[in-house]
Amino acid sequence: MKMLIAVLLFSMAGLAQAGEQKTTESSLAEAYFAGGCFWCTEADFEKITGVKEAISGYSGGHVEKPSYEEVSSGGTGHRETVKVIYDPNVVTYAQLVNAFWKIFDPTDAGGSFGDRGQQYTSAIFYQTEEQKRIAERSKEALEESGIFDKPVVTPIEPLQNFYKAEEKHQDYYKENPLRYKTYRFLSGRDSFIEEHWGEEKQVNIEQNTESRWSSFEKPSREKLKQELTSMQFKVTQEDGTEPAFKNEYWDNKQEGIYVDVVSGEPLFSSKDKFESGTGWPSFTRPLEPEHIVTREDRSLFATRTEVRSKYADSHLGHVFEDGPPPTGLRYCMNSAALRFIPKKDLKEEGYGQYRNEFKE
């Protein structure tokens, strides 16, 4: 379904290498969104890679522990809201916000499709000033994109409360699939999404890679030690070097891109990878030069140029002036600092803008 493709396009940061990183309860984060009927909002968020669970509930009102009937009758001030529990090492808050805009009508101030009333109106409930900043910037980008011919009216408000809805409303799309599909079809939600976000009308509301990755918040050293392998931690956090010819990507010949293992920011492309004979993955130039930081390194009694990632500040390797044309440079990187995303997975993992780098 094209709707799901649109949601998934921005849904995954892809930071964790399969089988090598751990997810603990303490490493998970929460986000709160009201997008009309919580059955639909919950279902769409649970399809995003990195989202562990979405919980339907009520938020923003003045009545404690309201029932569905009380909220539906109006007067409680609550909106149907979904609590999204996610792994920030896999999907970022910014990506969740950008996915949120694509699953409802943010220009409707009176409700959501066939459901009318304050309880069905939309909102982003932020918990921190950083979440507020990310949400506001994303909303501004959406308005400037020209996708809608009406103003985006979804408010961005501080989270005051959240009350879990009754069990019969949890995972409704799984427990009552036929009724859910019928309800969703008749509501007009999917036809609206297709009209505005169909594959032929894809628009990157993040504007550019700078806006996407500048919101990255680097985890603490203790958390990184839990989530990275020992070699990944040694290389990225302690400026270490992995063994030559005994690392994952030195001989990788697949087409795709290489991203920072901590932040997911795009760094290099297979198009610029070459066989250097050194036993480490080598590139003639970065895919995104603005994501690369260089500095002088005198650690081995010789002056070298260290390469680090901009947003995660990961040690990546060094750059030398003995590479092939057209740049004459050799970016000698550590596999442990990178995660490879094959060409076929770029769109699904949130890097669809790089598909045109490779010919079919």
Short mmCIF file of C-alpha atoms in Angstrom, two decimals:
data_model
loop_
_atom_site.label_atom_id
_atom_site.label_comp_id
_atom_site.label_asym_id
_atom_site.label_seq_id
_atom_site.Cartn_x
_atom_site.Cartn_y
_atom_site.Cartn_z
CA MET A 1 0.00 0.00 0.00
CA LYS A 2 1.42 3.38 -0.97
CA MET A 3 0.34 4.90 2.32
CA LEU A 4 2.64 2.56 4.21
CA ILE A 5 5.49 3.35 1.84
CA ALA A 6 5.02 7.03 2.58
CA VAL A 7 5.08 6.45 6.30
CA LEU A 8 8.11 4.20 6.16
CA LEU A 9 10.07 6.61 3.99
CA PHE A 10 10.96 8.71 6.98
CA SER A 11 10.55 6.13 9.66
CA MET A 12 13.91 4.57 10.22
CA ALA A 13 17.30 5.93 11.26
CA GLY A 14 18.82 2.47 11.06
CA LEU A 15 21.50 2.79 13.69
CA ALA A 16 21.61 -0.66 15.24
CA GLN A 17 23.40 -3.48 13.48
CA ALA A 18 21.25 -6.61 13.51
CA GLY A 19 22.13 -8.98 16.29
CA GLU A 20 24.84 -6.77 17.75
CA GLN A 21 23.02 -4.07 19.71
CA LYS A 22 20.82 -4.48 22.71
CA THR A 23 17.57 -2.73 23.52
CA THR A 24 16.74 -2.27 27.19
CA GLU A 25 13.71 -0.69 28.82
CA SER A 26 15.86 2.21 30.03
CA SER A 27 16.96 2.97 26.46
CA LEU A 28 13.42 3.43 25.15
CA ALA A 29 11.72 6.81 24.77
CA GLU A 30 8.13 8.06 24.53
CA ALA A 31 6.27 10.36 22.17
CA TYR A 32 2.61 11.44 22.21
CA PHE A 33 0.46 12.18 19.16
CA ALA A 34 -3.24 12.84 18.59
CA GLY A 35 -4.26 12.18 15.00
CA GLY A 36 -7.97 11.55 15.10
CA CYS A 37 -9.25 8.03 15.79
CA PHE A 38 -6.61 6.34 17.94
CA TRP A 39 -7.28 2.96 16.33
CA CYS A 40 -5.81 4.28 13.08
CA THR A 41 -3.03 6.33 14.66
CA GLU A 42 -1.91 3.35 16.75
CA ALA A 43 -1.94 1.02 13.75
CA ASP A 44 0.17 3.34 11.59
CA PHE A 45 2.80 3.99 14.25
CA GLU A 46 3.19 0.31 15.06
CA LYS A 47 4.22 -0.30 11.46
CA ILE A 48 7.28 1.93 11.85
CA THR A 49 10.59 0.19 12.40
CA GLY A 50 11.95 1.12 15.81
CA VAL A 51 8.53 1.58 17.43
CA LYS A 52 8.14 -1.04 20.13
CA GLU A 53 4.53 -0.32 21.04
CA ALA A 54 1.78 2.23 20.54
CA ILE A 55 -0.82 2.63 23.29
CA SER A 56 -4.21 4.26 22.75
CA GLY A 57 -5.41 6.71 25.38
CA TYR A 58 -6.61 10.19 26.24
CA SER A 59 -4.61 13.34 26.78
CA GLY A 60 -4.90 17.10 27.15
CA GLY A 61 -8.09 17.28 29.19
CA HIS A 62 -9.08 18.07 32.77
CA VAL A 63 -10.90 14.87 33.77
CA GLU A 64 -8.84 12.19 35.52
CA LYS A 65 -9.02 8.65 34.17
CA PRO A 66 -11.89 9.34 31.78
CA SER A 67 -13.86 6.59 30.08
CA TYR A 68 -14.31 6.34 26.33
CA GLU A 69 -17.94 7.35 26.75
CA GLU A 70 -17.00 10.46 28.74
CA VAL A 71 -14.45 11.54 26.17
CA SER A 72 -16.83 10.84 23.29
CA SER A 73 -19.59 12.89 24.87
CA GLY A 74 -17.33 15.95 24.91
CA GLY A 75 -16.54 18.33 27.72
CA THR A 76 -13.50 16.50 29.11
CA GLY A 77 -11.02 18.43 26.99
CA HIS A 78 -9.25 15.21 26.07
CA ARG A 79 -8.16 14.12 22.62
CA GLU A 80 -7.78 10.53 21.50
CA THR A 81 -4.02 10.18 21.79
CA VAL A 82 -1.41 7.52 21.16
CA LYS A 83 1.61 6.98 23.38
CA VAL A 84 4.46 5.79 21.15
CA ILE A 85 7.22 3.80 22.82
CA TYR A 86 10.26 3.70 20.57
CA ASP A 87 13.97 2.96 20.40
CA PRO A 88 15.77 6.27 19.65
CA ASN A 89 18.76 4.29 18.41
CA VAL A 90 16.62 3.03 15.54
CA VAL A 91 14.15 5.84 14.85
CA THR A 92 14.44 9.45 15.96
CA TYR A 93 11.77 11.72 17.42
CA ALA A 94 12.11 13.93 14.34
CA GLN A 95 11.33 11.00 12.10
CA LEU A 96 8.27 10.10 14.15
CA VAL A 97 7.00 13.66 13.83
CA ASN A 98 7.54 13.62 10.08
CA ALA A 99 5.76 10.27 9.80
CA PHE A 100 2.88 11.64 11.91
CA TRP A 101 2.06 14.38 9.37
CA LYS A 102 1.46 11.72 6.74
CA ILE A 103 -1.25 9.68 8.50
CA PHE A 104 -4.07 12.25 8.96
CA ASP A 105 -5.27 15.67 7.81
CA PRO A 106 -3.35 18.36 9.74
CA THR A 107 -5.46 21.13 8.19
CA ASP A 108 -8.74 19.97 9.78
CA ALA A 109 -9.53 21.91 12.95
CA GLY A 110 -12.88 20.23 13.55
CA GLY A 111 -11.94 16.59 13.85
CA SER A 112 -10.61 13.80 11.70
CA PHE A 113 -12.37 12.78 8.48
CA GLY A 114 -15.82 11.45 9.40
CA ASP A 115 -15.22 11.82 13.15
CA ARG A 116 -16.09 15.30 14.37
CA GLY A 117 -15.54 16.91 17.74
CA GLN A 118 -12.69 18.15 19.90
CA GLN A 119 -11.78 14.62 20.98
CA TYR A 120 -10.84 13.80 17.36
CA THR A 121 -8.74 16.89 16.72
CA SER A 122 -4.99 16.56 16.29
CA ALA A 123 -2.05 17.61 18.45
CA ILE A 124 1.59 16.91 19.18
CA PHE A 125 2.23 16.70 22.92
CA TYR A 126 5.88 17.41 23.70
CA GLN A 127 7.76 16.45 26.87
CA THR A 128 10.95 18.50 26.50
CA GLU A 129 12.00 21.78 24.93
CA GLU A 130 14.00 19.78 22.40
CA GLN A 131 10.89 17.87 21.32
CA LYS A 132 9.04 21.16 21.08
CA ARG A 133 11.76 22.64 18.87
CA ILE A 134 11.81 19.60 16.59
CA ALA A 135 8.01 19.54 16.25
CA GLU A 136 7.77 23.28 15.54
CA ARG A 137 10.52 23.13 12.94
CA SER A 138 8.85 20.17 11.24
CA LYS A 139 5.48 21.94 11.20
CA GLU A 140 7.07 25.01 9.63
CA ALA A 141 8.71 22.86 6.96
CA LEU A 142 5.37 21.19 6.21
CA GLU A 143 3.64 24.54 5.82
CA GLU A 144 6.40 25.82 3.54
CA SER A 145 6.29 22.69 1.38
CA GLY A 146 3.00 23.71 -0.26
CA ILE A 147 1.56 20.20 0.05
CA PHE A 148 -1.66 21.59 1.48
CA ASP A 149 -3.59 24.59 0.20
CA LYS A 150 -4.86 25.34 3.71
CA PRO A 151 -2.98 26.22 6.93
CA VAL A 152 -1.64 23.42 9.13
CA VAL A 153 -3.68 23.80 12.32
CA THR A 154 -2.31 20.97 14.48
CA PRO A 155 -1.21 22.54 17.79
CA ILE A 156 2.02 21.69 19.58
CA GLU A 157 1.35 21.55 23.30
CA PRO A 158 3.11 20.42 26.48
CA LEU A 159 2.11 16.97 27.71
CA GLN A 160 -0.05 17.40 30.82
CA ASN A 161 -1.39 13.90 31.26
CA PHE A 162 -2.06 10.60 29.54
CA TYR A 163 -4.65 8.02 30.51
CA LYS A 164 -4.60 4.61 28.88
CA ALA A 165 -7.85 3.72 27.11
CA GLU A 166 -9.84 0.61 27.89
CA GLU A 167 -8.36 -2.71 26.76
CA LYS A 168 -10.96 -3.15 24.02
CA HIS A 169 -9.41 -0.15 22.28
CA GLN A 170 -5.85 -1.47 22.39
CA ASP A 171 -4.60 -3.11 19.17
CA TYR A 172 -8.08 -2.75 17.73
CA TYR A 173 -6.76 -3.22 14.21
CA LYS A 174 -5.38 -6.63 15.22
CA GLU A 175 -8.28 -7.82 17.37
CA ASN A 176 -11.03 -6.66 14.99
CA PRO A 177 -9.41 -6.61 11.53
CA LEU A 178 -12.58 -6.69 9.42
CA ARG A 179 -14.38 -3.98 11.36
CA TYR A 180 -11.21 -1.90 11.46
CA LYS A 181 -10.60 -2.14 7.71
CA THR A 182 -14.21 -1.24 6.99
CA TYR A 183 -14.13 1.71 9.36
CA ARG A 184 -10.85 2.97 7.95
CA PHE A 185 -11.98 2.65 4.34
CA LEU A 186 -15.27 4.45 4.94
CA SER A 187 -13.56 7.25 6.89
CA GLY A 188 -11.67 8.37 3.78
CA ARG A 189 -8.35 8.45 5.63
CA ASP A 190 -6.44 6.30 3.15
CA SER A 191 -7.78 8.10 0.08
CA PHE A 192 -6.69 11.41 1.63
CA ILE A 193 -3.23 10.03 2.37
CA GLU A 194 -2.92 8.65 -1.15
CA GLU A 195 -3.95 11.97 -2.66
CA HIS A 196 -1.39 13.99 -0.73
CA TRP A 197 1.40 11.49 -0.13
CA GLY A 198 1.16 9.04 -3.02
CA GLU A 199 4.48 7.84 -4.35
CA GLU A 200 4.30 10.16 -7.34
CA LYS A 201 3.91 13.16 -5.02
CA GLN A 202 6.62 12.43 -2.47
CA VAL A 203 7.98 15.58 -0.88
CA ASN A 204 10.73 15.60 1.71
CA ILE A 205 9.35 17.94 4.35
CA GLU A 206 12.61 17.70 6.24
CA GLN A 207 13.94 20.05 3.52
CA ASN A 208 17.52 18.72 3.65
CA THR A 209 19.82 16.38 5.53
CA GLU A 210 20.98 19.17 7.83
CA SER A 211 17.51 19.58 9.38
CA ARG A 212 17.13 15.84 9.77
CA TRP A 213 20.35 15.02 11.61
CA SER A 214 20.97 18.26 13.51
CA SER A 215 18.31 17.20 16.02
CA PHE A 216 20.26 14.07 16.97
CA GLU A 217 20.97 13.79 20.70
CA LYS A 218 24.00 11.66 21.40
CA PRO A 219 23.39 9.04 24.13
CA SER A 220 25.52 9.02 27.26
CA ARG A 221 28.79 7.13 27.31
CA GLU A 222 27.26 4.54 29.64
CA LYS A 223 24.32 3.96 27.31
CA LEU A 224 26.58 3.67 24.28
CA LYS A 225 28.68 1.10 26.08
CA GLN A 226 25.54 -0.99 26.52
CA GLU A 227 24.25 -0.54 23.00
CA LEU A 228 27.41 -0.83 20.91
CA THR A 229 29.64 -3.85 20.48
CA SER A 230 33.00 -3.64 22.22
CA MET A 231 34.76 -2.93 18.92
CA GLN A 232 32.20 -0.30 17.88
CA PHE A 233 32.65 1.44 21.23
CA LYS A 234 36.44 1.23 21.10
CA VAL A 235 36.58 2.73 17.62
CA THR A 236 33.90 5.41 17.82
CA GLN A 237 34.30 6.52 21.44
CA GLU A 238 37.95 5.76 22.21
CA ASP A 239 39.50 6.57 18.82
CA GLY A 240 40.50 2.95 18.32
CA THR A 241 41.40 1.07 15.15
CA GLU A 242 40.05 -2.34 14.16
CA PRO A 243 42.27 -5.05 12.61
CA ALA A 244 42.99 -4.78 8.90
CA PHE A 245 41.31 -7.42 6.71
CA LYS A 246 39.34 -8.60 9.75
CA ASN A 247 36.45 -6.19 9.67
CA GLU A 248 33.02 -6.27 8.11
CA TYR A 249 33.20 -3.95 5.11
CA TRP A 250 36.80 -3.91 3.86
CA ASP A 251 35.84 -6.20 0.96
CA ASN A 252 32.13 -5.33 0.67
CA LYS A 253 31.21 -4.85 -2.98
CA GLN A 254 27.45 -4.34 -2.65
CA GLU A 255 25.80 -1.12 -3.79
CA GLY A 256 24.49 1.10 -1.03
CA ILE A 257 25.48 3.75 1.48
CA TYR A 258 27.40 3.76 4.75
CA VAL A 259 25.99 5.65 7.75
CA ASP A 260 27.32 6.46 11.20
CA VAL A 261 26.67 3.52 13.53
CA VAL A 262 25.66 5.86 16.37
CA SER A 263 23.59 8.60 14.71
CA GLY A 264 22.68 7.14 11.34
CA GLU A 265 23.88 10.24 9.48
CA PRO A 266 24.86 9.36 5.86
CA LEU A 267 28.62 9.36 5.32
CA PHE A 268 29.83 7.42 2.25
CA SER A 269 28.55 5.72 -0.89
CA SER A 270 29.64 2.46 -2.49
CA LYS A 271 30.05 4.47 -5.71
CA ASP A 272 33.09 6.13 -4.14
CA LYS A 273 34.52 2.99 -2.52
CA PHE A 274 37.71 1.51 -3.98
CA GLU A 275 40.14 -1.32 -3.29
CA SER A 276 43.03 0.31 -1.47
CA GLY A 277 44.82 -2.85 -0.41
CA THR A 278 44.98 -1.61 3.17
CA GLY A 279 42.37 -3.97 4.62
CA TRP A 280 39.97 -1.19 5.61
CA PRO A 281 37.03 0.26 3.64
CA SER A 282 38.33 3.20 1.63
CA PHE A 283 36.50 5.97 -0.21
CA THR A 284 37.56 8.80 -2.51
CA ARG A 285 35.08 11.26 -1.00
CA PRO A 286 32.17 11.53 1.41
CA LEU A 287 28.56 11.16 0.34
CA GLU A 288 27.59 14.14 2.53
CA PRO A 289 30.63 16.41 3.06
CA GLU A 290 28.81 18.45 5.69
CA HIS A 291 28.61 15.33 7.89
CA ILE A 292 32.40 14.99 7.95
CA VAL A 293 34.70 16.79 10.39
CA THR A 294 38.49 16.63 10.13
CA ARG A 295 41.17 17.57 12.63
CA GLU A 296 44.88 17.17 13.16
CA ASP A 297 45.99 13.96 14.87
CA ARG A 298 49.50 13.62 16.34
CA SER A 299 48.84 10.46 18.37
CA LEU A 300 51.32 8.17 16.55
CA PHE A 301 54.36 10.46 16.39
CA ALA A 302 53.24 11.62 12.98
CA THR A 303 50.73 14.17 11.82
CA ARG A 304 47.61 12.64 10.30
CA THR A 305 44.15 13.99 9.54
CA GLU A 306 41.45 12.37 11.65
CA VAL A 307 37.91 12.00 10.30
CA ARG A 308 34.90 12.25 12.61
CA SER A 309 31.15 12.43 12.08
CA LYS A 310 29.55 15.82 12.68
CA TYR A 311 26.52 14.97 14.80
CA ALA A 312 27.56 11.80 16.65
CA ASP A 313 31.19 12.94 16.96
CA SER A 314 32.25 9.36 16.24
CA HIS A 315 35.86 8.61 15.36
CA LEU A 316 35.66 7.16 11.85
CA GLY A 317 39.28 6.88 10.69
CA HIS A 318 41.73 9.09 8.76
CA VAL A 319 42.02 10.70 5.34
CA PHE A 320 45.21 10.54 3.27
CA GLU A 321 46.36 12.19 0.06
CA ASP A 322 47.29 8.98 -1.75
CA GLY A 323 43.93 8.05 -3.27
CA PRO A 324 42.87 7.64 -6.89
CA PRO A 325 41.17 10.23 -9.11
CA PRO A 326 39.08 12.24 -9.15
CA THR A 327 39.91 13.52 -5.68
CA GLY A 328 43.30 11.97 -4.95
CA LEU A 329 42.06 11.29 -1.42
CA ARG A 330 41.72 8.06 0.55
CA TYR A 331 39.18 8.14 3.35
CA CYS A 332 40.37 5.11 5.32
CA MET A 333 37.47 4.17 7.59
CA ASN A 334 36.79 1.64 10.32
CA SER A 335 33.95 -0.77 9.55
CA ALA A 336 32.98 -0.69 13.23
CA ALA A 337 32.08 3.00 12.91
CA LEU A 338 29.74 2.35 9.99
CA ARG A 339 26.51 0.61 9.16
CA PHE A 340 25.90 -0.44 5.56
CA ILE A 341 22.46 -0.03 3.98
CA PRO A 342 22.04 -1.93 0.69
CA LYS A 343 20.52 -0.15 -2.29
CA LYS A 344 17.38 -2.26 -2.13
CA ASP A 345 16.70 -1.20 1.49
CA LEU A 346 17.31 2.54 1.17
CA LYS A 347 13.69 3.59 0.89
CA GLU A 348 12.43 1.28 3.62
CA GLU A 349 15.10 2.43 6.05
CA GLY A 350 14.50 6.13 5.53
CA TYR A 351 17.23 6.98 3.01
CA GLY A 352 15.07 6.98 -0.12
CA GLN A 353 16.58 10.24 -1.36
CA TYR A 354 19.77 8.32 -2.20
CA ARG A 355 18.13 5.78 -4.52
CA ASN A 356 18.90 7.91 -7.55
CA GLU A 357 22.60 7.54 -6.77
CA PHE A 358 22.40 4.03 -8.22
CA LYS A 359 21.22 2.95 -11.64
CA GLU A 360 18.81 0.04 -11.81
#
